Amino acid sequence: MEWGKKSLLVFLGLAAAFAMAGSRGLAQERPAAVISCHNPETLRLMQAHRFEEAIAAERKRLQETGGAQADDRAFPVYVCIQRSVGGMLSHLERDEEALSILEPLVQQARERIGANHHETLQTEIVLASAYRRVGQTDRAIQVLQSLRPRFAKRYGARSYDMRTLLVSLATAYHWTGNFADALPVEREAYAIAQEAVKTGKCHDPVDCQTMLARTQSNLADTLRRMKLVSEAMPHAEQSAATLEKVLGPFHANTLDARLVIASTLGEMGQREKAFAIEKEVYENARRHLGEGHPITRKARGNMAVSLYAGGETPKAIELEQQQLAQLREKRGAHHPETLLALSNLSERLISGKDYEAALPLLEEALSTMLNTRAGLNFDDRLVLAYQDNWRRLVDAYVRTLLQQKRQGDAFLVTEFFKARMLAERLALDPGERGLTQEQSDALRKLRRALADIDQTIAMKRALNRPTTADDAARGSVLQRMRELQQTPAQQGHSLPSLANPPEWFRAILLAERDHARICYAFLGGTLVAFVESGGRLSPGGLGTRSVVSVSR
């Protein structure tokens, strides 16, 4: 998989938005305070990516507000400045520090000034961005979906603030592989950005151009992921040209936009041109942003993808190994970026027939994946996108087990994931544990309502009709489901093997000693059968997908 997800720098847009909107909101909701939320010098430091200096400046200003014990006039300003500090810490990937500020800040703001106050809403959206960055994508999506109707009521459905929320929501959808839901959100955000430019509802002309270009680049990236490359390329080229003109050739947003061009060229089969851009961006990012910057990582990952597609597997493996080592140190073992690096590196190793090196990477990725899945219970569409995103990882693991002559383990893993995915597709997930019968009935009723809304949205999208009202209704239903649903606590998961067979398999062996068990699975287009009888296992290939047909 490619590293060319949506812009990794959503925070800069959030910073400009909440700094600008913060001054507007405070003017409406409180008398003049001793200190203003919006500080031009801090914003200048943020735009120049001098975040450490900006954090120090904001913390100094915090002392002037009186902190969390500030009076009613100064407290909203305290929330705004503290939010700015938390957002910048998140951008610097100092995740624990960011969450330790933002989570209690949201609670304090709700209690002191109300859930729908401007500063509370803006703090929640920054918290959602922090959740996404730390890898808690499920929590980010839930916060953003709950914010959408509140933003529409407070700011308007076509407001600048709504555009910021939509960009963040689409980014979170990307991390689950749910590009189908991300695309209409991106289109809506771009339309709002265009209106803001036409009506002059931006902070200044430079802000207008930057905001529109970044939104356009995000749209281009989603379009090419949906294989709409002919529509994507004009957006990608125009946005990159605008950002280079306004921000300069070495700004993070400019480099990110150029990576979108490269990814689109790659989708069009122009791999050499794509790689040339990726290499140039990588070198410039290392020089101007630093080795550990997210754009540097993104460029390195995309270079590895292009090298692998061009048949240069050893070079791709070398880059992927660098990527994984840095991500383990920087983001931790369970972050989505780390999982993507594990998946990509294992795929390259399998291609080079280094199965022994690939196996522990696949086991690490799959074990983490099993623990990640529980957080997506609130939305079936996210579960399905998640399954599609990781199915190739399961197939790669089974193929590698077979290459290592571990047929028994391959059989158990195949049955384990087949049963798990089937149960989830039939909504047999343990999301109803702990509910009363009345609550379970209510949850099923909401699921049926959600299915009806999803059908309506699908039909309208096919006809290119707006779905804003339906999306809001969907968010409302999901919120009610979350209030009912008791998400089970995440528990450690281990992959099945002959040394660790699942309980259901033990039960079958005891109950059906004299029977054989046959398991079928498609692995890379080939139909494989496992036949187990009396503790002896025989795997065999039955042909490719193209020669297997259903009898009539």
Coordinates of C-alpha atoms in Angstrom, one line a residue:
M1 CA 0.0 0.0 0.0
E2 CA 1.1 3.5 -0.7
W3 CA 1.9 6.2 1.8
G4 CA 0.2 8.9 -0.3
K5 CA -2.8 9.4 2.1
K6 CA -4.3 12.8 2.6
S7 CA -2.2 15.7 3.8
L8 CA -0.4 15.0 7.0
L9 CA -0.5 18.7 7.8
V10 CA -4.2 19.2 8.6
F11 CA -3.2 20.9 11.8
L12 CA -1.8 24.0 10.1
G13 CA -5.3 24.5 8.6
L14 CA -6.8 23.9 12.0
A15 CA -4.4 26.4 13.6
A16 CA -5.3 29.1 11.1
A17 CA -9.0 28.3 11.4
F18 CA -9.2 28.3 15.2
A19 CA -6.9 31.3 15.5
M20 CA -9.0 33.3 13.1
A21 CA -12.4 31.9 14.2
G22 CA -11.3 32.2 17.9
S23 CA -11.2 36.0 17.7
R24 CA -14.6 36.1 15.9
G25 CA -16.2 33.8 18.5
L26 CA -14.8 35.6 21.5
A27 CA -16.0 38.9 20.2
Q28 CA -19.5 37.6 20.2
E29 CA -19.5 35.7 23.6
R30 CA -17.6 37.8 26.1
P31 CA -16.6 41.3 27.0
A32 CA -13.1 42.5 26.2
A33 CA -10.6 40.4 28.2
V34 CA -7.2 41.4 29.4
I35 CA -5.6 39.2 26.8
S36 CA -6.7 38.1 23.3
C37 CA -6.9 34.5 22.0
H38 CA -5.5 35.4 18.6
N39 CA -1.8 36.4 18.7
P40 CA -0.3 37.4 15.3
E41 CA 3.3 36.6 16.4
T42 CA 2.4 33.0 17.5
L43 CA 0.5 32.4 14.3
R44 CA 3.5 33.6 12.3
L45 CA 5.8 31.2 14.2
M46 CA 3.3 28.3 13.5
Q47 CA 3.1 29.1 9.8
A48 CA 6.9 29.1 9.7
H49 CA 6.9 25.7 11.4
R50 CA 8.8 27.1 14.4
F51 CA 6.5 25.2 16.8
E52 CA 8.8 24.9 19.8
E53 CA 9.1 28.7 19.9
A54 CA 5.3 29.1 19.4
I55 CA 4.6 26.7 22.3
A56 CA 6.9 28.6 24.6
A57 CA 5.2 31.9 23.6
E58 CA 1.7 30.5 24.2
R59 CA 2.6 29.0 27.6
K60 CA 3.9 32.4 28.7
R61 CA 0.6 33.9 27.6
L62 CA -1.3 31.2 29.5
Q63 CA 0.0 32.6 32.8
E64 CA -1.6 35.9 32.0
T65 CA -5.1 34.3 31.7
G66 CA -5.1 32.9 35.2
G67 CA -5.0 29.3 33.9
A68 CA -7.9 26.8 34.5
Q69 CA -9.0 28.9 37.5
A70 CA -9.5 32.0 35.3
D71 CA -12.6 34.1 35.8
D72 CA -15.6 33.8 33.4
R73 CA -14.2 36.5 31.1
A74 CA -10.7 35.1 30.8
F75 CA -11.6 31.3 30.8
P76 CA -12.5 31.1 27.1
V77 CA -9.2 32.7 26.2
Y78 CA -7.4 30.2 28.4
V79 CA -9.2 27.4 26.5
C80 CA -8.2 28.9 23.1
I81 CA -4.5 29.2 24.1
Q82 CA -4.2 25.9 25.8
R83 CA -5.8 24.3 22.7
S84 CA -3.2 25.9 20.6
V85 CA -0.4 24.4 22.7
G86 CA -2.1 20.9 22.6
G87 CA -2.5 21.1 18.8
M88 CA 1.1 22.0 18.3
L89 CA 2.3 19.2 20.6
S90 CA 0.2 16.8 18.5
H91 CA 1.7 18.1 15.3
L92 CA 5.2 17.5 16.8
E93 CA 4.1 13.9 17.5
R94 CA 4.4 14.4 21.2
D95 CA 1.2 12.5 21.5
E96 CA 0.9 11.8 25.3
E97 CA 1.6 15.4 26.1
A98 CA -1.0 16.6 23.6
L99 CA -3.7 14.3 24.9
S100 CA -2.9 15.1 28.5
I101 CA -3.8 18.7 27.7
L102 CA -6.7 18.3 25.2
E103 CA -8.8 15.6 26.9
P104 CA -9.3 17.4 30.2
L105 CA -9.5 20.7 28.4
V106 CA -12.6 19.5 26.5
Q107 CA -14.2 18.4 29.8
Q108 CA -13.4 21.7 31.5
A109 CA -14.8 23.7 28.6
R110 CA -18.0 21.7 28.5
E111 CA -18.6 22.2 32.2
R112 CA -17.6 25.9 32.3
I113 CA -18.9 27.4 29.1
G114 CA -21.1 24.7 27.5
A115 CA -20.8 22.0 24.9
N116 CA -21.8 24.2 22.0
H117 CA -19.6 27.2 22.9
H118 CA -17.2 28.2 20.1
E119 CA -14.1 27.4 22.1
T120 CA -15.5 24.0 23.2
L121 CA -16.3 23.0 19.6
Q122 CA -12.9 24.1 18.3
T123 CA -11.1 22.2 21.1
E124 CA -13.0 19.0 20.3
I125 CA -12.0 19.2 16.6
V126 CA -8.3 19.6 17.6
L127 CA -8.7 16.7 20.0
A128 CA -10.1 14.6 17.1
S129 CA -7.0 15.5 15.1
A130 CA -4.8 14.4 18.0
Y131 CA -6.7 11.1 18.3
R132 CA -6.1 10.5 14.6
R133 CA -2.4 11.3 14.8
V134 CA -1.9 8.9 17.8
G135 CA -3.6 6.1 15.8
Q136 CA -7.0 6.2 17.6
T137 CA -8.9 6.6 14.4
D138 CA -12.1 5.2 15.7
R139 CA -12.3 7.8 18.4
A140 CA -11.4 10.6 16.0
I141 CA -14.2 9.6 13.6
Q142 CA -16.8 9.4 16.4
V143 CA -15.8 12.9 17.7
L144 CA -16.0 14.4 14.2
Q145 CA -19.3 12.7 13.3
S146 CA -20.8 14.0 16.5
L147 CA -19.4 17.5 15.8
R148 CA -20.9 17.8 12.3
P149 CA -24.5 18.7 13.2
R150 CA -23.3 20.9 16.0
F151 CA -20.9 22.8 13.6
A152 CA -23.7 23.2 11.1
K153 CA -26.0 24.7 13.7
R154 CA -23.3 27.0 15.2
Y155 CA -21.4 28.1 12.1
G156 CA -23.6 27.1 9.1
A157 CA -23.4 24.0 6.8
R158 CA -21.3 26.0 4.3
S159 CA -19.0 27.7 6.7
Y160 CA -15.2 27.9 6.8
D161 CA -15.3 26.0 10.1
M162 CA -17.3 23.2 8.5
R163 CA -14.7 22.9 5.8
T164 CA -12.0 22.4 8.5
L165 CA -14.1 19.6 10.1
L166 CA -14.8 17.9 6.8
V167 CA -11.1 17.8 5.9
S168 CA -10.3 16.2 9.3
L169 CA -13.2 13.6 8.8
A170 CA -12.0 12.7 5.4
T171 CA -8.4 12.2 6.7
A172 CA -9.7 9.8 9.4
Y173 CA -11.7 7.9 6.8
H174 CA -8.5 7.5 4.8
W175 CA -6.8 5.8 7.7
T176 CA -9.5 3.1 7.7
G177 CA -9.3 2.7 3.9
N178 CA -12.8 4.0 3.6
F179 CA -12.2 6.2 0.5
A180 CA -15.8 5.8 -0.8
D181 CA -17.0 7.8 2.2
A182 CA -14.1 10.2 2.1
L183 CA -14.8 11.3 -1.5
P184 CA -18.1 13.1 -1.0
V185 CA -16.8 14.7 2.1
E186 CA -13.8 16.0 0.1
R187 CA -16.0 17.3 -2.6
E188 CA -18.1 19.2 -0.1
A189 CA -15.1 20.6 1.6
Y190 CA -13.7 21.8 -1.8
A191 CA -17.0 23.4 -2.7
I192 CA -17.1 25.3 0.6
A193 CA -13.5 26.4 0.0
Q194 CA -14.4 27.7 -3.4
E195 CA -17.3 29.7 -2.0
A196 CA -15.1 31.1 0.7
V197 CA -12.6 32.4 -1.8
K198 CA -15.4 33.9 -4.0
T199 CA -17.0 35.7 -1.1
G200 CA -13.8 36.7 0.6
K201 CA -14.6 34.8 3.8
C202 CA -10.9 34.1 4.5
H203 CA -8.4 35.6 6.9
D204 CA -6.5 37.3 4.1
P205 CA -5.7 36.6 0.3
V206 CA -2.8 34.3 1.1
D207 CA -4.9 32.3 3.5
C208 CA -7.7 32.0 0.9
Q209 CA -5.3 30.7 -1.8
T210 CA -3.5 28.3 0.6
M211 CA -6.8 26.9 2.1
L212 CA -8.3 26.3 -1.4
A213 CA -5.1 24.7 -2.8
R214 CA -4.7 22.4 0.2
T215 CA -8.4 21.3 0.0
Q216 CA -8.0 20.8 -3.7
S217 CA -4.9 18.6 -3.2
N218 CA -6.7 16.5 -0.7
L219 CA -9.5 16.0 -3.2
A220 CA -7.1 15.0 -5.9
D221 CA -5.5 12.4 -3.6
T222 CA -8.9 10.8 -2.9
L223 CA -10.0 10.9 -6.5
R224 CA -6.9 9.0 -7.6
R225 CA -7.4 6.4 -4.8
M226 CA -10.9 5.9 -6.3
K227 CA -9.1 5.4 -9.7
L228 CA -10.6 8.7 -11.1
V229 CA -7.1 9.7 -12.2
S230 CA -8.3 11.8 -15.2
E231 CA -10.2 14.0 -12.8
A232 CA -7.5 13.9 -10.1
M233 CA -4.6 15.2 -12.2
P234 CA -5.8 18.7 -13.0
H235 CA -6.6 19.3 -9.4
A236 CA -3.2 17.9 -8.3
E237 CA -1.3 20.0 -10.7
Q238 CA -3.2 23.2 -10.0
S239 CA -3.0 22.9 -6.2
A240 CA 0.7 22.2 -6.3
A241 CA 1.4 25.2 -8.5
T242 CA -0.6 27.5 -6.2
L243 CA 1.1 26.3 -3.1
E244 CA 4.5 26.7 -4.6
K245 CA 3.7 30.3 -5.6
V246 CA 2.2 31.2 -2.3
L247 CA 4.3 29.2 0.2
G248 CA 7.5 28.5 -1.7
P249 CA 8.9 25.3 -3.2
F250 CA 10.1 23.8 0.0
H251 CA 7.1 24.3 2.3
A252 CA 5.7 21.1 3.7
N253 CA 2.3 21.7 2.1
T254 CA 3.9 22.3 -1.3
L255 CA 6.0 19.1 -1.1
D256 CA 3.0 17.1 0.0
A257 CA 1.0 18.4 -3.0
R258 CA 3.8 17.3 -5.3
L259 CA 3.7 13.8 -3.8
V260 CA 0.0 13.7 -4.8
I261 CA 1.0 14.5 -8.4
A262 CA 3.6 11.7 -8.2
S263 CA 1.0 9.2 -6.9
T264 CA -1.4 10.1 -9.6
L265 CA 1.3 9.6 -12.3
G266 CA 2.0 6.2 -10.8
E267 CA -1.7 5.3 -11.1
M268 CA -1.5 6.3 -14.7
G269 CA 1.5 3.9 -15.3
Q270 CA 4.1 6.7 -15.5
R271 CA 6.3 5.2 -12.8
E272 CA 9.6 6.8 -13.9
K273 CA 8.1 10.3 -13.7
A274 CA 6.5 9.5 -10.4
F275 CA 9.7 8.2 -8.9
A276 CA 11.7 11.3 -10.1
I277 CA 9.2 13.6 -8.3
E278 CA 9.2 11.4 -5.1
K279 CA 13.0 11.4 -5.0
E280 CA 13.2 15.1 -5.4
V281 CA 10.6 15.7 -2.7
Y282 CA 12.4 13.3 -0.4
E283 CA 15.7 15.0 -0.8
N284 CA 14.2 18.5 -0.3
A285 CA 12.2 17.3 2.7
R286 CA 15.3 15.9 4.4
R287 CA 17.2 19.1 3.7
H288 CA 14.5 21.6 4.7
L289 CA 12.2 19.7 7.1
G290 CA 14.4 17.1 8.7
E291 CA 14.8 13.3 8.6
G292 CA 11.9 12.7 11.0
H293 CA 9.3 15.0 9.5
P294 CA 6.0 13.3 8.4
I295 CA 6.5 14.5 4.8
T296 CA 10.0 13.0 4.7
R297 CA 8.5 9.7 5.9
K298 CA 5.7 9.9 3.3
A299 CA 8.2 10.5 0.5
R300 CA 10.4 7.7 1.5
G301 CA 7.5 5.3 1.7
N302 CA 6.2 6.3 -1.7
M303 CA 9.7 5.9 -3.2
A304 CA 9.8 2.3 -1.9
V305 CA 6.4 1.6 -3.5
S306 CA 7.7 2.9 -6.9
L307 CA 10.9 1.0 -6.6
Y308 CA 9.1 -2.2 -5.9
A309 CA 6.6 -1.6 -8.7
G310 CA 9.6 -1.1 -11.0
G311 CA 11.2 -4.4 -10.0
E312 CA 13.9 -3.0 -7.8
T313 CA 12.9 -5.1 -4.7
P314 CA 16.3 -4.9 -2.8
K315 CA 16.3 -1.1 -2.9
A316 CA 12.6 -1.0 -1.9
I317 CA 13.4 -3.4 1.1
E318 CA 16.2 -1.1 2.2
L319 CA 13.9 1.9 2.3
E320 CA 11.1 0.0 4.0
Q321 CA 13.5 -1.2 6.7
Q322 CA 14.5 2.4 7.4
Q323 CA 10.9 3.4 7.5
L324 CA 9.9 0.7 9.9
A325 CA 12.8 1.4 12.3
Q326 CA 12.0 5.1 12.4
L327 CA 8.3 4.5 12.9
R328 CA 8.7 2.0 15.7
E329 CA 10.9 4.6 17.5
K330 CA 8.8 7.6 16.7
R331 CA 5.2 6.4 16.6
G332 CA 5.2 3.1 18.5
A333 CA 4.4 -0.5 17.6
H334 CA 0.6 -0.1 17.3
H335 CA 0.3 3.1 15.2
P336 CA -1.4 2.8 11.8
E337 CA 1.8 4.1 10.1
T338 CA 3.8 1.4 11.8
L339 CA 1.3 -1.3 10.7
L340 CA 1.5 0.0 7.1
A341 CA 5.3 -0.2 7.2
L342 CA 5.1 -3.8 8.6
S343 CA 2.7 -4.8 5.8
N344 CA 4.8 -3.2 3.0
L345 CA 8.1 -4.6 4.2
S346 CA 6.7 -8.1 4.6
E347 CA 5.2 -7.9 1.1
R348 CA 8.7 -7.0 -0.3
L349 CA 10.4 -9.8 1.6
I350 CA 7.9 -12.3 0.4
S351 CA 8.5 -11.1 -3.2
G352 CA 12.2 -11.7 -2.6
K353 CA 11.3 -15.2 -1.2
D354 CA 12.7 -14.3 2.2
Y355 CA 9.8 -16.0 4.1
E356 CA 11.7 -16.5 7.3
A357 CA 12.2 -12.7 7.7
A358 CA 8.6 -11.9 6.6
L359 CA 6.9 -14.2 9.0
P360 CA 7.5 -12.4 12.3
L361 CA 6.6 -9.1 10.7
L362 CA 3.3 -10.5 9.5
E363 CA 2.5 -12.0 12.9
E364 CA 3.2 -8.7 14.6
A365 CA 1.0 -6.8 12.2
L366 CA -1.9 -9.3 12.4
S367 CA -1.8 -9.4 16.2
T368 CA -2.0 -5.7 16.4
M369 CA -4.7 -5.6 13.8
L370 CA -6.9 -7.9 15.9
N371 CA -6.6 -5.5 18.8
T372 CA -7.3 -2.5 16.6
R373 CA -10.5 -3.9 15.1
A374 CA -12.6 -3.7 18.3
G375 CA -12.8 0.1 18.2
L376 CA -14.6 0.2 14.9
N377 CA -17.8 -1.6 16.2
F378 CA -19.8 1.6 15.9
D379 CA -19.9 1.7 12.1
D380 CA -20.3 -1.4 9.8
R381 CA -19.0 0.5 6.8
L382 CA -15.8 1.2 8.6
V383 CA -15.5 -2.5 9.5
L384 CA -16.0 -3.6 5.9
A385 CA -13.4 -1.1 4.6
Y386 CA -11.0 -2.3 7.4
Q387 CA -11.5 -5.9 6.3
D388 CA -10.8 -5.1 2.7
N389 CA -7.7 -3.1 3.6
W390 CA -6.1 -5.9 5.6
R391 CA -7.3 -9.0 3.7
R392 CA -4.1 -9.1 1.6
L393 CA -2.1 -9.3 4.9
V394 CA -4.0 -12.4 6.0
D395 CA -3.5 -14.0 2.6
A396 CA 0.2 -13.2 2.7
Y397 CA 0.5 -14.8 6.1
V398 CA -1.2 -18.0 5.0
R399 CA 1.0 -18.3 1.9
T400 CA 4.1 -17.7 4.0
L401 CA 3.1 -20.4 6.5
L402 CA 2.7 -22.8 3.6
Q403 CA 6.1 -22.0 2.2
Q404 CA 7.5 -22.7 5.7
K405 CA 5.8 -26.1 5.7
R406 CA 3.5 -25.1 8.5
Q407 CA 0.3 -26.5 6.9
G408 CA -1.5 -27.1 10.1
D409 CA -1.0 -23.5 11.2
A410 CA -2.1 -22.3 7.8
F411 CA -5.3 -24.3 8.0
L412 CA -6.2 -22.9 11.5
V413 CA -5.4 -19.3 10.5
T414 CA -7.5 -19.6 7.3
E415 CA -10.5 -20.9 9.2
F416 CA -10.0 -18.4 12.1
F417 CA -10.1 -15.3 9.8
K418 CA -12.7 -16.7 7.5
A419 CA -15.1 -17.3 10.5
R420 CA -14.2 -13.9 12.0
M421 CA -14.9 -11.9 8.8
L422 CA -18.1 -13.8 8.1
A423 CA -19.3 -13.2 11.6
E424 CA -18.6 -9.5 11.3
R425 CA -20.3 -9.2 7.9
L426 CA -23.4 -10.9 9.4
A427 CA -23.3 -8.3 12.3
L428 CA -22.6 -11.1 14.8
D429 CA -19.9 -8.9 16.4
P430 CA -20.0 -8.8 20.3
G431 CA -21.3 -5.2 20.3
E432 CA -24.4 -6.3 22.1
R433 CA -22.7 -7.8 25.1
G434 CA -23.9 -6.3 28.4
L435 CA -27.1 -4.9 26.9
T436 CA -30.6 -5.7 28.2
Q437 CA -33.1 -7.2 25.8
E438 CA -34.8 -3.8 25.4
Q439 CA -31.4 -2.2 24.6
S440 CA -30.6 -4.9 22.1
D441 CA -33.9 -4.5 20.3
A442 CA -33.3 -0.7 20.2
L443 CA -29.8 -1.2 18.8
R444 CA -31.1 -3.6 16.0
K445 CA -33.8 -1.1 15.1
L446 CA -31.1 1.6 14.8
R447 CA -29.0 -0.7 12.6
R448 CA -32.0 -1.2 10.3
A449 CA -32.5 2.6 10.1
L450 CA -28.8 3.0 9.4
A451 CA -29.1 0.5 6.5
D452 CA -31.9 2.4 5.0
I453 CA -29.9 5.7 5.2
D454 CA -26.9 4.0 3.7
Q455 CA -29.0 2.8 0.7
T456 CA -30.3 6.3 0.2
I457 CA -26.8 7.8 0.3
A458 CA -25.6 5.2 -2.2
M459 CA -28.4 6.0 -4.6
K460 CA -27.9 9.7 -4.4
R461 CA -24.2 9.4 -4.9
A462 CA -24.7 7.3 -8.0
L463 CA -26.9 10.1 -9.3
N464 CA -24.4 12.8 -8.2
R465 CA -27.0 14.3 -5.8
P466 CA -26.1 16.0 -2.5
T467 CA -26.2 13.9 0.6
T468 CA -25.5 16.5 3.3
A469 CA -28.8 16.0 5.1
D470 CA -28.5 12.2 4.8
D471 CA -25.0 12.3 6.2
A472 CA -26.2 14.4 9.2
A473 CA -29.0 11.8 9.8
R474 CA -26.5 9.0 9.6
G475 CA -24.3 10.8 12.2
S476 CA -27.3 11.2 14.5
V477 CA -28.2 7.4 14.2
L478 CA -24.6 6.5 14.9
Q479 CA -24.5 8.7 17.9
R480 CA -27.6 7.0 19.4
M481 CA -26.0 3.6 18.6
R482 CA -22.9 4.6 20.5
E483 CA -25.0 5.6 23.5
L484 CA -26.5 2.1 23.6
Q485 CA -23.6 0.0 22.5
Q486 CA -21.2 -1.3 25.1
T487 CA -17.9 -1.6 23.2
P488 CA -16.0 -4.6 24.8
A489 CA -12.7 -3.9 26.4
Q490 CA -9.8 -4.6 24.0
Q491 CA -8.0 -7.8 25.0
G492 CA -4.8 -9.3 23.9
H493 CA -5.1 -11.6 20.9
S494 CA -2.8 -14.3 19.7
L495 CA -2.8 -16.0 16.3
P496 CA -4.0 -19.6 16.2
S497 CA -1.5 -22.4 15.5
L498 CA -1.1 -26.1 16.2
A499 CA 0.6 -25.1 19.5
N500 CA -2.3 -22.8 20.2
P501 CA -5.5 -24.2 18.6
P502 CA -8.7 -22.3 19.1
E503 CA -11.4 -23.8 21.4
W504 CA -13.9 -24.4 18.6
F505 CA -11.3 -26.6 16.8
R506 CA -10.7 -28.6 19.9
A507 CA -14.5 -29.1 20.3
I508 CA -14.9 -30.3 16.7
L509 CA -12.1 -32.8 17.1
L510 CA -13.7 -34.3 20.2
A511 CA -17.2 -34.3 18.7
E512 CA -16.3 -35.6 15.2
R513 CA -13.4 -38.0 15.7
D514 CA -14.4 -40.1 12.7
H515 CA -15.0 -37.3 10.3
A516 CA -12.8 -35.3 7.9
R517 CA -12.8 -31.5 7.8
I518 CA -12.2 -29.6 4.5
C519 CA -11.3 -25.9 4.3
Y520 CA -11.3 -23.9 1.1
A521 CA -9.6 -20.5 0.5
F522 CA -8.5 -18.3 -2.4
L523 CA -4.9 -17.3 -1.9
G524 CA -3.6 -14.9 -4.6
G525 CA -6.1 -16.1 -7.1
T526 CA -5.5 -19.8 -6.5
L527 CA -8.1 -22.0 -4.8
V528 CA -6.4 -24.1 -2.0
A529 CA -8.0 -26.9 -0.1
F530 CA -7.0 -28.2 3.4
V531 CA -8.2 -31.7 4.2
E532 CA -7.8 -32.7 7.9
S533 CA -8.6 -36.2 9.0
G534 CA -7.4 -38.1 12.1
G535 CA -4.9 -35.4 12.9
R536 CA -3.3 -35.6 9.5
L537 CA -3.5 -32.6 7.2
S538 CA -3.1 -32.5 3.4
P539 CA -3.1 -29.1 1.5
G540 CA -3.4 -28.9 -2.2
G541 CA -4.1 -26.4 -5.1
L542 CA -7.3 -26.9 -7.1
G543 CA -6.7 -24.3 -9.8
T544 CA -7.0 -20.6 -10.4
R545 CA -10.0 -18.4 -9.7
S546 CA -10.7 -18.3 -13.5
V547 CA -11.3 -22.0 -13.8
V548 CA -13.4 -22.5 -10.8
S549 CA -17.1 -22.0 -11.5
V550 CA -20.4 -22.7 -9.7
S551 CA -22.4 -25.7 -10.9
R552 CA -25.8 -24.9 -12.3

